[in-house]
Structures are given as structure tokens and as C-alpha cells.
């Protein structure tokens, strides 16, 4: 039964050759997080005495990615197989209690399953997490004797090399996760030999030795194939991404969110939704996104680290990042809200409008083809089509202030730093280089000149 203390070893040193990528396998992203982050999140609630992570391929990169966490890193050089990796991990552990070994490439594993496996391990027991798969290709097979006891694990490649049809036909596989007494592990791992198709030290070989050493081998079985799926290549990564997104979509729908198509949503961070939120197809959510009650998100929007207030509609193809949008606002289609955008209630941002580091007061509107950067806009302002803040002089950024009830006509250039006085009107086509007084009409453009009788050139 359970032995304490519990230690956890995470195997994350492999190159992930089958990924054919420069990025180490355990850093490949799934649902916006590295594979290993998912595994770590499942491990943390176990409150293990120590969590040892074995790194090797691009070790520094992996260590940096998880620098903020309470982990002990050990380096495996060269990467001589899962048994070699586990042996190196044990150099960072005392001989007490049990050690739970978890592969870094099974990202959807849950804390509940890890708890079950840890509970099954004991001073005289090696517990293995096994699963019966419809297609066991690539996995190590669980070989049992006539009495049903587990006698060994045979890797897929080795069964192929020896043309062992009986083993290849076994559908019960090793998930790669196991729990065993730490002291025994240390001894048995030291005695492993690389007698196999890959010339590596296999962690799985400890199973055959357990019986010899008088340990019981116990299988903890799991039904859910997806939870224990190991990711070795991009095809498996993509399949698991879909599985993860489907889970996230189901969680949202269970909480009352309307998804036009749960198969066409990508949540790559933390998405929180109020009641009666509706999300159309093809949307991507990154970082921390909050959609308050009654928010409607149109098709193909990308939302990153933002809050959308009650009853606001974000129309198709809008891109929002680092912004806070108030209630009952209307954004898009084709709007781009960049970091530092703060929009009050009832604001309208229309097509091809870009805002950056800009605050807009209640009921202000920029409906067409406009840019507002480093601007503080008051309430009930109407900002005309094609108008821009010229906030950058080539070296520095400058602020623009627009008072309440201002009306900026079409195609204006507000050359910052500049203040447009409250209630003022700026005539279309004006280039404003000086502060304008409140309440006045300011026009800054050349007077129209008409030349009568002028002839257009003709082709020679
Ligand atoms: C392994 C198991 C297999 C099981 C499968 C489940 C062995 C020999 N095989 O095979 O029985 O069905 O997982 O997914 O254990 N790693 C290291 N150092 C190394 C090699 C690997 O740390 O030298 C790490 C990898 O980073 C990875 C994990 O160990 O996170 C598993 O390695 P991988 O090469 O994916 O093993 P599989 O072939 O999938
Ligand atoms: Mg694997």
C-alpha cells in the first residue's frame, strides 16, 4: 500500500527525435502550454516530498522554461534511455518511501490517476499504470503469464525486431507511469543492460526483475486512452490538441456557454465566461481572457489577455490584446485593439480601426479606418473615418488628448502632443499641430482653388 514519503520523477531528457523539431519535445506547445507544464500541473497537488525532473536534450532551455517552479533538475548526458534517466534522477533522492515515475510526454494525465497509482505502489509492490488500446502501435506491451500475473514489458520495436506476433497482438500497454519503492528502484536500475533493439537502458526492464526480487507487480488500469496518450510526433501532438480543446469546449458548454461549433475553438490559456456568452467558430483565446455576461464573439476573432464587459459584441475578424472593454460596446468587424486600450461602456470601434495605449470615454465612437495611439479620449466623441493620431515623431511617442463631445471630421491628422478642447469640431482633412480651443470649429487645410478651362493632358 501507499508508502511515504512520496517522491516524483519526471522524465524529460529525450530529444523527441520523432518530432523533427529544434524545440525539445517536452517544450512543444499543447493548448498554449509546453507538454511538461501540463504534467507538472497534474503533479503539484500530490504534494510530493521532492519532484525531480530529468533534463538532457537542450537542458538549459527546459530548465529556464520552468525556473519559477519548485523542482530539482538533474541532467542526463547522454540520453541513454528511460532506465538510465530514472537512475540519474535517483541520485537526487534519499532511499526512503516510494517514487512515482512519470513520463514528460503524457500531458493529459490527471492528478486523480497519479494518486491512484501512488496509492497502489508500496514497500513490496511495483505498480504500473496500464491501458488497453484499440491501436497499441508504438507502445510497450504488458506481458502476463497463464495466471494473469505481469511478467515483463516488451517494447513495440523489440517485438517487431523479433517478429513476435503474439506480443504485437497484445493490446494492454505500458503508459510509462509507475510507482515503486525508492531503495529497490535504485538497486534494480543500476543492474539494467542495453540488450534491446534500441541499445538503450529501458525502464520497462525493471518489471521482469520485480518478481525475481520478490516484489508484487500490480496493474492500475485506466479506461481513458486520451489521458495516457504519449506524444511522440506531430501527428499525435495535433490529435491530442484536438482532444484537449474538445475537453475545454465541453467544460465551457457545461457552464452554459454557447459554442457555434465545439470542434472549432482554440483555448490556449484561461478563458472565463459569464452567463449567456456566445462564441462563433474559429476563435482563438490566449492568456487570460474574461468574457462577462451576455458577451457575443463573432467568427474568427483572436483574443489575448483581455476583459470584455457585459453585453458587448465583438464582430468577426477582430484582434484584441491587452485591452479592457466596457459594457454594451460594439467592436469590429476587423477591429484591432492593442495593449493598453481601455474602452468605457457603449464605445463603438468599427472596421479597420486600430487603438493602442488609448483610453476612450463612455459612448465615444471611431467607426471607420482610424488610428488612436497614446490618446485619452473623452465621452461622446465622434472620431471620423480615416483620422489618425500622429503620435510618433520618429524617436519618441507623444500623447493626444481629446475632450468630451469633440467631433473629429474625416481624414484628420492630430500631430501629438496636442489637445483638442471639449466640444470642439475639427473640419475634415485638417492637420492639427496646435491645441484647439473648446467649443470652436477648427479647420486647418488649404482653401479650394478652381481653375476654369483647365485641360487634362492627352496621350501622345
Ligand atoms: C516509453 C516506454 C513504453 C511506453 C511509452 C508510453 C520505455 C523503454 N518505453 O516509450 O513502454 O509504452 O513510453 O508513452 O520506457 N526520456 C529521457 N531520457 C532518455 C529517453 C527518454 O528522459 O534517455 C524521456 C523522454 O523525454 C520522454 C519519456 O522519457 O518524456 C519517454 O521517452 P520516449 O522516447 O517517448 O519513450 P517511448 O518510446 O514513448
Ligand atoms: Mg513517448
Short mmCIF file of C-alpha atoms and ligand atoms in Angstrom, two decimals:
data_model
loop_
_atom_site.label_atom_id
_atom_site.label_comp_id
_atom_site.label_asym_id
_atom_site.label_seq_id
_atom_site.Cartn_x
_atom_site.Cartn_y
_atom_site.Cartn_z
CA UNK A 1 0.00 0.00 0.00
CA UNK A 2 0.95 3.66 -0.07
CA UNK A 3 4.34 4.36 1.34
CA UNK A 4 5.60 7.73 2.41
CA UNK A 5 7.31 9.93 1.67
CA UNK A 6 6.32 10.09 -1.98
CA UNK A 7 8.86 11.34 -4.49
CA UNK A 8 8.13 12.14 -8.13
CA UNK A 9 10.49 11.71 -11.05
CA UNK A 10 9.64 13.32 -14.38
CA UNK A 11 11.44 12.02 -17.44
CA UNK A 12 12.05 14.93 -19.78
CA UNK A 13 15.54 14.47 -21.19
CA UNK A 14 14.65 12.88 -24.51
CA UNK A 15 15.28 14.73 -27.75
CA UNK A 16 11.97 13.73 -29.20
CA UNK A 17 13.59 12.70 -32.48
CA UNK A 18 10.22 11.85 -33.99
CA UNK A 19 9.08 15.49 -33.60
CA UNK A 20 11.75 16.53 -36.14
CA UNK A 21 11.98 19.89 -34.43
CA UNK A 22 14.68 22.03 -32.83
CA UNK A 23 12.39 22.60 -29.86
CA UNK A 24 12.76 19.83 -27.25
CA UNK A 25 9.73 17.55 -27.14
CA UNK A 26 8.63 18.49 -23.62
CA UNK A 27 8.51 22.17 -24.66
CA UNK A 28 6.29 21.54 -27.69
CA UNK A 29 3.09 23.51 -27.07
CA UNK A 30 -0.25 21.89 -26.36
CA UNK A 31 -3.19 24.18 -25.63
CA UNK A 32 -0.73 27.08 -25.39
CA UNK A 33 1.45 25.42 -22.71
CA UNK A 34 4.55 23.22 -23.03
CA UNK A 35 3.79 19.49 -22.75
CA UNK A 36 5.73 19.29 -19.50
CA UNK A 37 3.72 22.13 -17.92
CA UNK A 38 0.57 20.02 -18.21
CA UNK A 39 2.27 17.10 -16.47
CA UNK A 40 3.65 19.38 -13.74
CA UNK A 41 0.20 20.85 -13.11
CA UNK A 42 -1.10 17.32 -12.50
CA UNK A 43 1.84 16.51 -10.20
CA UNK A 44 1.76 19.61 -7.97
CA UNK A 45 -1.38 18.65 -5.95
CA UNK A 46 0.30 15.37 -4.92
CA UNK A 47 2.46 17.48 -2.57
CA UNK A 48 5.40 15.15 -3.15
CA UNK A 49 8.42 15.43 -0.86
CA UNK A 50 10.52 16.20 -3.91
CA UNK A 51 9.91 16.50 -7.64
CA UNK A 52 12.96 15.64 -9.72
CA UNK A 53 12.98 16.48 -13.42
CA UNK A 54 15.49 14.71 -15.64
CA UNK A 55 16.62 17.00 -18.44
CA UNK A 56 19.20 16.42 -21.15
CA UNK A 57 18.48 17.49 -24.70
CA UNK A 58 18.51 21.34 -24.63
CA UNK A 59 18.59 21.07 -20.84
CA UNK A 60 19.15 24.76 -20.17
CA UNK A 61 16.15 25.69 -22.30
CA UNK A 62 13.89 23.30 -20.38
CA UNK A 63 15.25 24.47 -17.00
CA UNK A 64 14.67 28.11 -17.92
CA UNK A 65 11.11 27.40 -19.03
CA UNK A 66 10.27 26.08 -15.55
CA UNK A 67 12.60 28.25 -13.47
CA UNK A 68 9.78 29.59 -11.29
CA UNK A 69 8.71 26.17 -10.01
CA UNK A 70 9.88 24.17 -7.02
CA UNK A 71 11.73 21.44 -8.87
CA UNK A 72 15.07 19.67 -8.66
CA UNK A 73 16.69 19.35 -12.07
CA UNK A 74 19.20 16.63 -12.83
CA UNK A 75 20.97 16.29 -16.15
CA UNK A 76 21.17 13.10 -18.18
CA UNK A 77 24.05 13.14 -20.63
CA UNK A 78 23.96 11.31 -23.00
CA UNK A 79 20.29 10.29 -23.15
CA UNK A 80 20.70 6.58 -22.87
CA UNK A 81 17.10 5.54 -22.37
CA UNK A 82 14.30 5.83 -19.82
CA UNK A 83 16.01 3.42 -17.37
CA UNK A 84 19.19 5.49 -17.48
CA UNK A 85 17.16 8.67 -16.94
CA UNK A 86 15.38 7.20 -13.90
CA UNK A 87 18.70 6.02 -12.41
CA UNK A 88 20.13 9.53 -12.71
CA UNK A 89 17.01 11.02 -11.11
CA UNK A 90 17.52 8.80 -8.07
CA UNK A 91 20.89 10.42 -7.38
CA UNK A 92 18.84 13.41 -6.20
CA UNK A 93 16.64 11.35 -3.86
CA UNK A 94 17.11 9.64 -0.49
CA UNK A 95 16.40 5.92 -0.17
CA UNK A 96 13.09 6.31 1.62
CA UNK A 97 9.45 5.85 0.62
CA UNK A 98 8.23 5.35 -2.93
CA UNK A 99 8.98 7.06 -6.20
CA UNK A 100 6.36 7.80 -8.81
CA UNK A 101 7.92 7.89 -12.29
CA UNK A 102 6.04 9.97 -14.83
CA UNK A 103 6.95 10.44 -18.49
CA UNK A 104 7.12 14.07 -19.56
CA UNK A 105 5.23 13.37 -22.77
CA UNK A 106 1.83 12.25 -21.37
CA UNK A 107 0.32 15.70 -20.97
CA UNK A 108 -3.31 14.88 -20.26
CA UNK A 109 -2.61 12.75 -17.20
CA UNK A 110 -4.78 13.81 -14.24
CA UNK A 111 -3.94 14.18 -10.56
CA UNK A 112 -6.63 11.60 -9.69
CA UNK A 113 -4.90 8.93 -11.78
CA UNK A 114 -1.48 9.78 -10.35
CA UNK A 115 -2.99 9.48 -6.86
CA UNK A 116 -4.41 6.05 -7.71
CA UNK A 117 -1.04 4.89 -8.98
CA UNK A 118 0.83 6.28 -5.96
CA UNK A 119 -1.64 4.55 -3.65
CA UNK A 120 -1.03 1.21 -5.36
CA UNK A 121 2.76 1.36 -5.03
CA UNK A 122 4.24 0.11 -1.77
CA UNK A 123 7.33 -1.17 0.02
CA UNK A 124 6.90 -4.60 -1.66
CA UNK A 125 4.87 -3.53 -4.72
CA UNK A 126 5.71 -2.18 -8.15
CA UNK A 127 2.56 -0.53 -9.52
CA UNK A 128 2.19 0.05 -13.26
CA UNK A 129 -0.40 2.19 -14.97
CA UNK A 130 -1.70 0.21 -17.94
CA UNK A 131 -4.32 0.83 -20.57
CA UNK A 132 -5.95 -1.37 -23.20
CA UNK A 133 -5.79 0.44 -26.52
CA UNK A 134 -7.63 -0.17 -29.75
CA UNK A 135 -4.34 0.51 -31.54
CA UNK A 136 -1.29 -0.27 -29.36
CA UNK A 137 1.25 0.60 -32.08
CA UNK A 138 4.42 2.11 -30.64
CA UNK A 139 3.74 1.29 -27.01
CA UNK A 140 5.41 -1.26 -24.73
CA UNK A 141 3.18 -4.35 -24.31
CA UNK A 142 2.20 -5.77 -20.92
CA UNK A 143 3.03 -9.50 -20.99
CA UNK A 144 1.14 -11.66 -18.48
CA UNK A 145 1.55 -15.36 -17.61
CA UNK A 146 -1.18 -18.01 -17.65
CA UNK A 147 -2.20 -16.96 -14.14
CA UNK A 148 -2.62 -13.38 -15.34
CA UNK A 149 0.41 -12.02 -13.45
CA UNK A 150 2.54 -9.43 -15.23
CA UNK A 151 5.93 -10.91 -16.08
CA UNK A 152 7.53 -8.26 -18.31
CA UNK A 153 7.09 -5.38 -20.71
CA UNK A 154 8.17 -5.74 -24.34
CA UNK A 155 8.75 -2.60 -26.38
CA UNK A 156 6.99 -2.38 -29.75
CA UNK A 157 10.32 -2.07 -31.60
CA UNK A 158 11.69 -5.19 -29.91
CA UNK A 159 8.59 -7.22 -30.69
CA UNK A 160 8.96 -6.11 -34.32
CA UNK A 161 12.67 -6.95 -34.38
CA UNK A 162 11.99 -10.49 -33.16
CA UNK A 163 8.82 -10.79 -35.24
CA UNK A 164 6.87 -11.67 -32.10
CA UNK A 165 3.29 -11.72 -33.39
CA UNK A 166 1.88 -12.89 -30.04
CA UNK A 167 3.35 -9.86 -28.24
CA UNK A 168 2.37 -7.46 -31.03
CA UNK A 169 -1.21 -8.71 -30.68
CA UNK A 170 -1.35 -7.64 -27.00
CA UNK A 171 -3.44 -4.52 -26.61
CA UNK A 172 -2.70 -3.83 -22.93
CA UNK A 173 0.14 -1.30 -22.91
CA UNK A 174 2.55 0.39 -20.55
CA UNK A 175 1.59 4.04 -20.15
CA UNK A 176 5.15 4.75 -18.98
CA UNK A 177 3.97 5.71 -15.48
CA UNK A 178 4.86 3.58 -12.47
CA UNK A 179 5.38 3.68 -8.71
CA UNK A 180 7.93 1.61 -6.79
CA UNK A 181 9.90 1.59 -3.53
CA UNK A 182 12.80 4.03 -3.95
CA UNK A 183 15.53 1.85 -2.47
CA UNK A 184 14.62 -1.12 -4.65
CA UNK A 185 14.48 1.12 -7.74
CA UNK A 186 17.99 2.37 -7.13
CA UNK A 187 19.33 -1.18 -6.99
CA UNK A 188 17.44 -2.58 -9.93
CA UNK A 189 18.15 0.39 -12.22
CA UNK A 190 21.88 0.01 -11.57
CA UNK A 191 21.67 -3.53 -12.96
CA UNK A 192 19.91 -2.72 -16.27
CA UNK A 193 21.55 -3.78 -19.53
CA UNK A 194 21.04 -2.34 -23.00
CA UNK A 195 20.12 -5.64 -24.61
CA UNK A 196 17.41 -4.46 -26.99
CA UNK A 197 16.63 -3.13 -30.43
CA UNK A 198 17.44 0.49 -29.42
CA UNK A 199 20.61 -0.27 -27.44
CA UNK A 200 19.21 1.75 -24.54
CA UNK A 201 18.60 1.15 -20.84
CA UNK A 202 14.86 0.51 -20.63
CA UNK A 203 12.97 1.50 -17.50
CA UNK A 204 10.46 -1.15 -18.50
CA UNK A 205 13.02 -3.91 -17.87
CA UNK A 206 12.60 -3.45 -14.12
CA UNK A 207 9.26 -5.24 -14.41
CA UNK A 208 10.87 -8.56 -15.32
CA UNK A 209 13.18 -8.20 -12.30
CA UNK A 210 10.49 -7.38 -9.76
CA UNK A 211 9.26 -10.98 -9.44
CA UNK A 212 12.85 -12.22 -9.03
CA UNK A 213 13.31 -9.72 -6.19
CA UNK A 214 10.05 -10.83 -4.56
CA UNK A 215 8.02 -7.74 -5.38
CA UNK A 216 4.40 -7.92 -6.43
CA UNK A 217 3.68 -6.29 -9.79
CA UNK A 218 0.30 -4.65 -9.77
CA UNK A 219 -1.50 -3.07 -12.68
CA UNK A 220 -3.56 0.04 -12.12
CA UNK A 221 -5.75 0.20 -15.19
CA UNK A 222 -7.24 3.20 -16.88
CA UNK A 223 -10.02 3.29 -19.47
CA UNK A 224 -9.43 6.74 -20.93
CA UNK A 225 -6.90 6.32 -23.76
CA UNK A 226 -6.54 10.06 -24.24
CA UNK A 227 -5.45 10.69 -20.67
CA UNK A 228 -2.43 8.42 -21.01
CA UNK A 229 -1.59 9.07 -24.66
CA UNK A 230 2.14 9.63 -25.12
CA UNK A 231 3.11 12.32 -27.63
CA UNK A 232 5.99 11.31 -29.87
CA UNK A 233 5.35 13.10 -33.16
CA UNK A 234 3.41 16.00 -34.67
CA UNK A 235 0.51 13.78 -35.70
CA UNK A 236 -0.01 12.67 -32.10
CA UNK A 237 0.51 16.25 -30.90
CA UNK A 238 -2.23 17.52 -33.21
CA UNK A 239 -4.58 14.70 -32.21
CA UNK A 240 -4.08 15.47 -28.53
CA UNK A 241 -4.51 19.19 -29.15
CA UNK A 242 -7.97 18.44 -30.56
CA UNK A 243 -8.76 16.15 -27.63
CA UNK A 244 -7.72 18.85 -25.16
CA UNK A 245 -9.71 21.53 -26.98
CA UNK A 246 -12.74 19.27 -27.04
CA UNK A 247 -12.46 18.89 -23.25
CA UNK A 248 -12.16 22.63 -22.78
CA UNK A 249 -15.11 23.21 -25.11
CA UNK A 250 -17.21 20.69 -23.18
CA UNK A 251 -16.36 22.40 -19.88
CA UNK A 252 -17.47 25.75 -21.32
CA UNK A 253 -20.71 24.35 -22.69
CA UNK A 254 -21.46 22.61 -19.38
CA UNK A 255 -21.14 26.04 -17.77
CA UNK A 256 -23.74 27.43 -20.20
CA UNK A 257 -21.58 28.97 -22.93
CA UNK A 258 -22.98 28.69 -26.47
CA UNK A 259 -20.36 27.47 -28.94
CA UNK A 260 -21.42 27.51 -32.60
CA UNK A 261 -19.13 24.53 -33.12
CA UNK A 262 -17.16 22.97 -30.24
CA UNK A 263 -14.74 21.49 -32.80
CA UNK A 264 -13.77 24.96 -34.00
CA UNK A 265 -12.45 26.78 -30.92
CA UNK A 266 -8.91 27.08 -29.54
CA UNK A 267 -8.38 27.98 -25.91
CA UNK A 268 -4.68 28.41 -25.26
CA UNK A 269 -4.94 29.92 -21.80
CA UNK A 270 -7.56 30.69 -19.19
CA UNK A 271 -10.96 31.66 -20.60
CA UNK A 272 -13.63 32.66 -18.06
CA UNK A 273 -17.18 33.29 -19.24
CA UNK A 274 -20.23 34.77 -17.53
CA UNK A 275 -23.75 33.63 -18.31
CA UNK A 276 -25.22 33.66 -21.82
CA UNK A 277 -21.92 34.13 -23.62
CA UNK A 278 -21.89 33.02 -27.27
CA UNK A 279 -18.76 32.29 -29.28
CA UNK A 280 -18.84 31.75 -33.03
CA UNK A 281 -16.48 29.49 -34.99
CA UNK A 282 -12.73 29.82 -35.42
CA UNK A 283 -11.90 31.95 -32.37
CA UNK A 284 -8.56 31.71 -30.55
CA UNK A 285 -8.16 32.68 -26.89
CA UNK A 286 -4.66 33.27 -25.47
CA UNK A 287 -3.53 34.14 -21.95
CA UNK A 288 -6.21 35.25 -19.51
CA UNK A 289 -9.47 36.26 -21.15
CA UNK A 290 -12.65 37.25 -19.31
CA UNK A 291 -15.98 37.49 -21.16
CA UNK A 292 -18.69 38.93 -18.92
CA UNK A 293 -22.41 38.09 -19.06
CA UNK A 294 -24.05 38.25 -22.46
CA UNK A 295 -20.88 38.84 -24.49
CA UNK A 296 -21.10 37.73 -28.13
CA UNK A 297 -17.90 36.95 -30.04
CA UNK A 298 -18.21 36.75 -33.82
CA UNK A 299 -16.36 34.32 -36.06
CA UNK A 300 -12.55 34.20 -36.35
CA UNK A 301 -11.60 36.59 -33.57
CA UNK A 302 -8.29 36.37 -31.68
CA UNK A 303 -8.47 37.50 -28.04
CA UNK A 304 -5.40 37.70 -25.83
CA UNK A 305 -5.22 38.85 -22.19
CA UNK A 306 -8.34 40.98 -22.22
CA UNK A 307 -11.63 41.62 -20.47
CA UNK A 308 -14.85 42.19 -22.42
CA UNK A 309 -17.67 43.81 -20.46
CA UNK A 310 -21.28 42.77 -20.09
CA UNK A 311 -23.37 42.67 -23.27
CA UNK A 312 -20.56 43.76 -25.60
CA UNK A 313 -20.43 42.38 -29.13
CA UNK A 314 -17.11 41.67 -30.81
CA UNK A 315 -17.79 41.22 -34.52
CA UNK A 316 -15.97 38.97 -36.99
CA UNK A 317 -12.19 39.02 -37.52
CA UNK A 318 -11.34 41.30 -34.63
CA UNK A 319 -7.99 41.05 -32.85
CA UNK A 320 -7.84 42.18 -29.23
CA UNK A 321 -4.79 42.09 -26.98
CA UNK A 322 -4.08 43.57 -23.56
CA UNK A 323 -7.32 45.56 -23.61
CA UNK A 324 -10.23 46.19 -21.27
CA UNK A 325 -13.56 46.79 -22.99
CA UNK A 326 -16.57 48.08 -21.07
CA UNK A 327 -20.20 47.00 -21.18
CA UNK A 328 -22.53 47.17 -24.20
CA UNK A 329 -19.74 48.21 -26.51
CA UNK A 330 -19.51 47.25 -30.17
CA UNK A 331 -16.16 46.17 -31.59
CA UNK A 332 -15.40 45.29 -35.20
CA UNK A 333 -15.73 43.67 -37.62
CA UNK A 334 -11.99 43.90 -38.44
CA UNK A 335 -11.04 45.93 -35.36
CA UNK A 336 -7.63 45.78 -33.74
CA UNK A 337 -7.34 46.72 -30.07
CA UNK A 338 -3.71 46.68 -28.96
CA UNK A 339 -2.18 46.65 -25.47
CA UNK A 340 -3.14 49.48 -23.16
CA UNK A 341 -6.55 50.04 -24.73
CA UNK A 342 -9.23 50.95 -22.16
CA UNK A 343 -12.73 51.44 -23.54
CA UNK A 344 -15.63 52.61 -21.38
CA UNK A 345 -19.22 51.40 -21.72
CA UNK A 346 -21.10 51.91 -25.02
CA UNK A 347 -17.97 52.65 -27.05
CA UNK A 348 -18.10 51.75 -30.77
CA UNK A 349 -14.97 50.69 -32.63
CA UNK A 350 -15.65 49.85 -36.25
CA UNK A 351 -13.86 48.24 -39.16
CA UNK A 352 -10.15 48.82 -39.73
CA UNK A 353 -9.79 50.87 -36.57
CA UNK A 354 -6.63 50.39 -34.51
CA UNK A 355 -6.17 51.54 -30.94
CA UNK A 356 -3.03 51.34 -28.80
CA UNK A 357 -2.42 52.64 -25.28
CA UNK A 358 -5.65 54.60 -25.59
CA UNK A 359 -8.50 55.36 -23.23
CA UNK A 360 -11.95 56.17 -24.61
CA UNK A 361 -14.79 57.56 -22.51
CA UNK A 362 -18.39 56.44 -22.46
CA UNK A 363 -20.27 56.34 -25.80
CA UNK A 364 -17.36 57.55 -27.90
CA UNK A 365 -17.09 56.23 -31.45
CA UNK A 366 -14.40 55.56 -34.03
CA UNK A 367 -16.31 53.71 -36.67
CA UNK A 368 -14.10 53.50 -39.75
CA UNK A 369 -10.43 53.31 -40.81
CA UNK A 370 -8.79 55.15 -37.93
CA UNK A 371 -5.81 55.07 -35.60
CA UNK A 372 -5.74 56.17 -31.98
CA UNK A 373 -2.36 55.75 -30.26
CA UNK A 374 -1.32 57.18 -26.87
CA UNK A 375 -4.63 59.02 -26.75
CA UNK A 376 -7.01 59.98 -23.98
CA UNK A 377 -10.44 60.43 -25.49
CA UNK A 378 -13.37 61.86 -23.52
CA UNK A 379 -17.04 60.90 -23.60
CA UNK A 380 -19.41 61.07 -26.61
CA UNK A 381 -16.56 61.83 -29.01
CA UNK A 382 -17.02 61.07 -32.69
CA UNK A 383 -13.72 60.28 -34.38
CA UNK A 384 -14.07 60.40 -38.14
CA UNK A 385 -13.15 57.95 -40.87
CA UNK A 386 -9.50 57.95 -41.86
CA UNK A 387 -8.35 60.12 -38.95
CA UNK A 388 -5.18 59.34 -37.07
CA UNK A 389 -3.09 60.46 -34.16
CA UNK A 390 0.45 61.13 -35.36
CA UNK A 391 1.89 60.02 -32.03
CA UNK A 392 5.43 59.14 -33.11
CA UNK A 393 7.99 61.67 -34.27
CA UNK A 394 10.49 59.02 -35.31
CA UNK A 395 12.16 58.98 -31.91
CA UNK A 396 9.55 59.49 -29.19
CA UNK A 397 5.85 58.86 -28.58
CA UNK A 398 3.61 61.80 -27.65
CA UNK A 399 0.12 61.99 -26.14
CA UNK A 400 -3.10 63.25 -27.69
CA UNK A 401 -5.99 64.45 -25.53
CA UNK A 402 -9.48 64.78 -26.96
CA UNK A 403 -12.09 66.43 -24.71
CA UNK A 404 -15.70 65.34 -24.20
CA UNK A 405 -18.17 65.85 -27.08
CA UNK A 406 -15.47 66.58 -29.65
CA UNK A 407 -16.24 65.80 -33.28
CA UNK A 408 -13.17 64.99 -35.37
CA UNK A 409 -14.04 65.01 -39.07
CA UNK A 410 -12.75 62.59 -41.67
CA UNK A 411 -9.11 62.28 -42.69
CA UNK A 412 -7.64 64.42 -39.93
CA UNK A 413 -4.09 64.16 -38.63
CA UNK A 414 -3.72 65.10 -34.96
CA UNK A 415 0.01 65.78 -34.56
CA UNK A 416 0.92 64.93 -30.96
CA UNK A 417 1.45 66.32 -28.41
CA UNK A 418 -1.87 68.05 -28.91
CA UNK A 419 -5.13 68.70 -27.06
CA UNK A 420 -8.50 69.11 -28.73
CA UNK A 421 -10.68 71.23 -26.42
CA UNK A 422 -14.02 69.82 -25.25
CA UNK A 423 -17.00 70.31 -27.55
CA UNK A 424 -14.77 71.38 -30.42
CA UNK A 425 -15.13 70.33 -34.04
CA UNK A 426 -12.22 69.59 -36.36
CA UNK A 427 -13.02 70.09 -40.03
CA UNK A 428 -12.41 67.16 -42.34
CA UNK A 429 -8.94 66.96 -43.86
CA UNK A 430 -7.31 69.10 -41.16
CA UNK A 431 -3.78 68.63 -39.91
CA UNK A 432 -3.78 69.88 -36.32
CA UNK A 433 -0.39 70.84 -34.92
CA UNK A 434 -1.52 73.15 -32.07
CA UNK A 435 -4.02 72.79 -29.21
CA UNK A 436 -7.52 73.81 -30.24
CA UNK A 437 -9.95 75.80 -28.08
CA UNK A 438 -13.09 74.23 -26.60
CA UNK A 439 -16.35 74.68 -28.46
CA UNK A 440 -14.78 76.09 -31.65
CA UNK A 441 -14.67 74.81 -35.20
CA UNK A 442 -11.03 74.42 -36.22
CA UNK A 443 -10.16 73.90 -39.85
CA UNK A 444 -6.54 73.53 -40.97
CA UNK A 445 -6.36 72.83 -44.68
CA UNK A 446 -5.63 74.66 -47.91
CA UNK A 447 -8.54 76.65 -49.39
CA UNK A 448 -10.06 75.05 -52.51
CA UNK A 449 -8.82 76.59 -55.74
CA UNK A 450 -10.72 76.02 -59.01
CA UNK A 451 -9.09 76.75 -62.38
CA UNK A 452 -11.72 77.06 -65.05
CA UNK A 453 -10.98 75.90 -68.55
CA UNK A 454 -8.02 73.78 -67.44
CA UNK A 455 -7.30 70.96 -69.92
CA UNK A 456 -6.24 67.46 -68.92
CA UNK A 457 -3.14 66.16 -70.74
CA UNK A 458 -3.87 63.89 -73.70
CA UNK A 459 -1.95 60.78 -74.71
CA UNK A 460 0.71 61.39 -77.39
C1 LIG B 1 8.01 4.67 -23.40
C2 LIG B 1 8.04 3.26 -22.79
C3 LIG B 1 6.90 2.43 -23.38
C4 LIG B 1 5.59 3.12 -23.15
C5 LIG B 1 5.61 4.57 -23.66
C6 LIG B 1 4.37 5.29 -23.17
C7 LIG B 1 10.37 2.65 -22.26
C8 LIG B 1 11.57 1.91 -22.69
N1 LIG B 1 9.31 2.62 -23.08
O1 LIG B 1 8.28 4.54 -24.79
O2 LIG B 1 6.89 1.13 -22.78
O3 LIG B 1 4.55 2.38 -23.77
O4 LIG B 1 6.75 5.28 -23.14
O5 LIG B 1 4.29 6.59 -23.70
O6 LIG B 1 10.38 3.23 -21.19
N2 LIG B 1 13.49 10.14 -21.80
C9 LIG B 1 14.55 10.58 -21.03
N3 LIG B 1 15.80 10.10 -21.32
C10 LIG B 1 16.03 9.19 -22.30
C11 LIG B 1 14.93 8.74 -23.07
C12 LIG B 1 13.67 9.24 -22.80
O7 LIG B 1 14.38 11.39 -20.13
O8 LIG B 1 17.18 8.81 -22.47
C13 LIG B 1 12.15 10.70 -21.52
C14 LIG B 1 11.54 11.40 -22.71
O9 LIG B 1 11.86 12.79 -22.65
C15 LIG B 1 10.05 11.14 -22.55
C16 LIG B 1 9.99 9.84 -21.77
O10 LIG B 1 11.28 9.63 -21.22
O11 LIG B 1 9.42 12.16 -21.81
C17 LIG B 1 9.60 8.64 -22.65
O12 LIG B 1 10.55 8.52 -23.68
P1 LIG B 1 10.11 8.14 -25.16
O13 LIG B 1 11.30 8.11 -26.00
O14 LIG B 1 8.95 8.94 -25.59
O15 LIG B 1 9.63 6.62 -24.90
P2 LIG B 1 8.57 5.81 -25.77
O16 LIG B 1 9.25 5.28 -26.98
O17 LIG B 1 7.36 6.61 -25.97
MG1 LIG B 2 6.86 8.59 -25.63
#
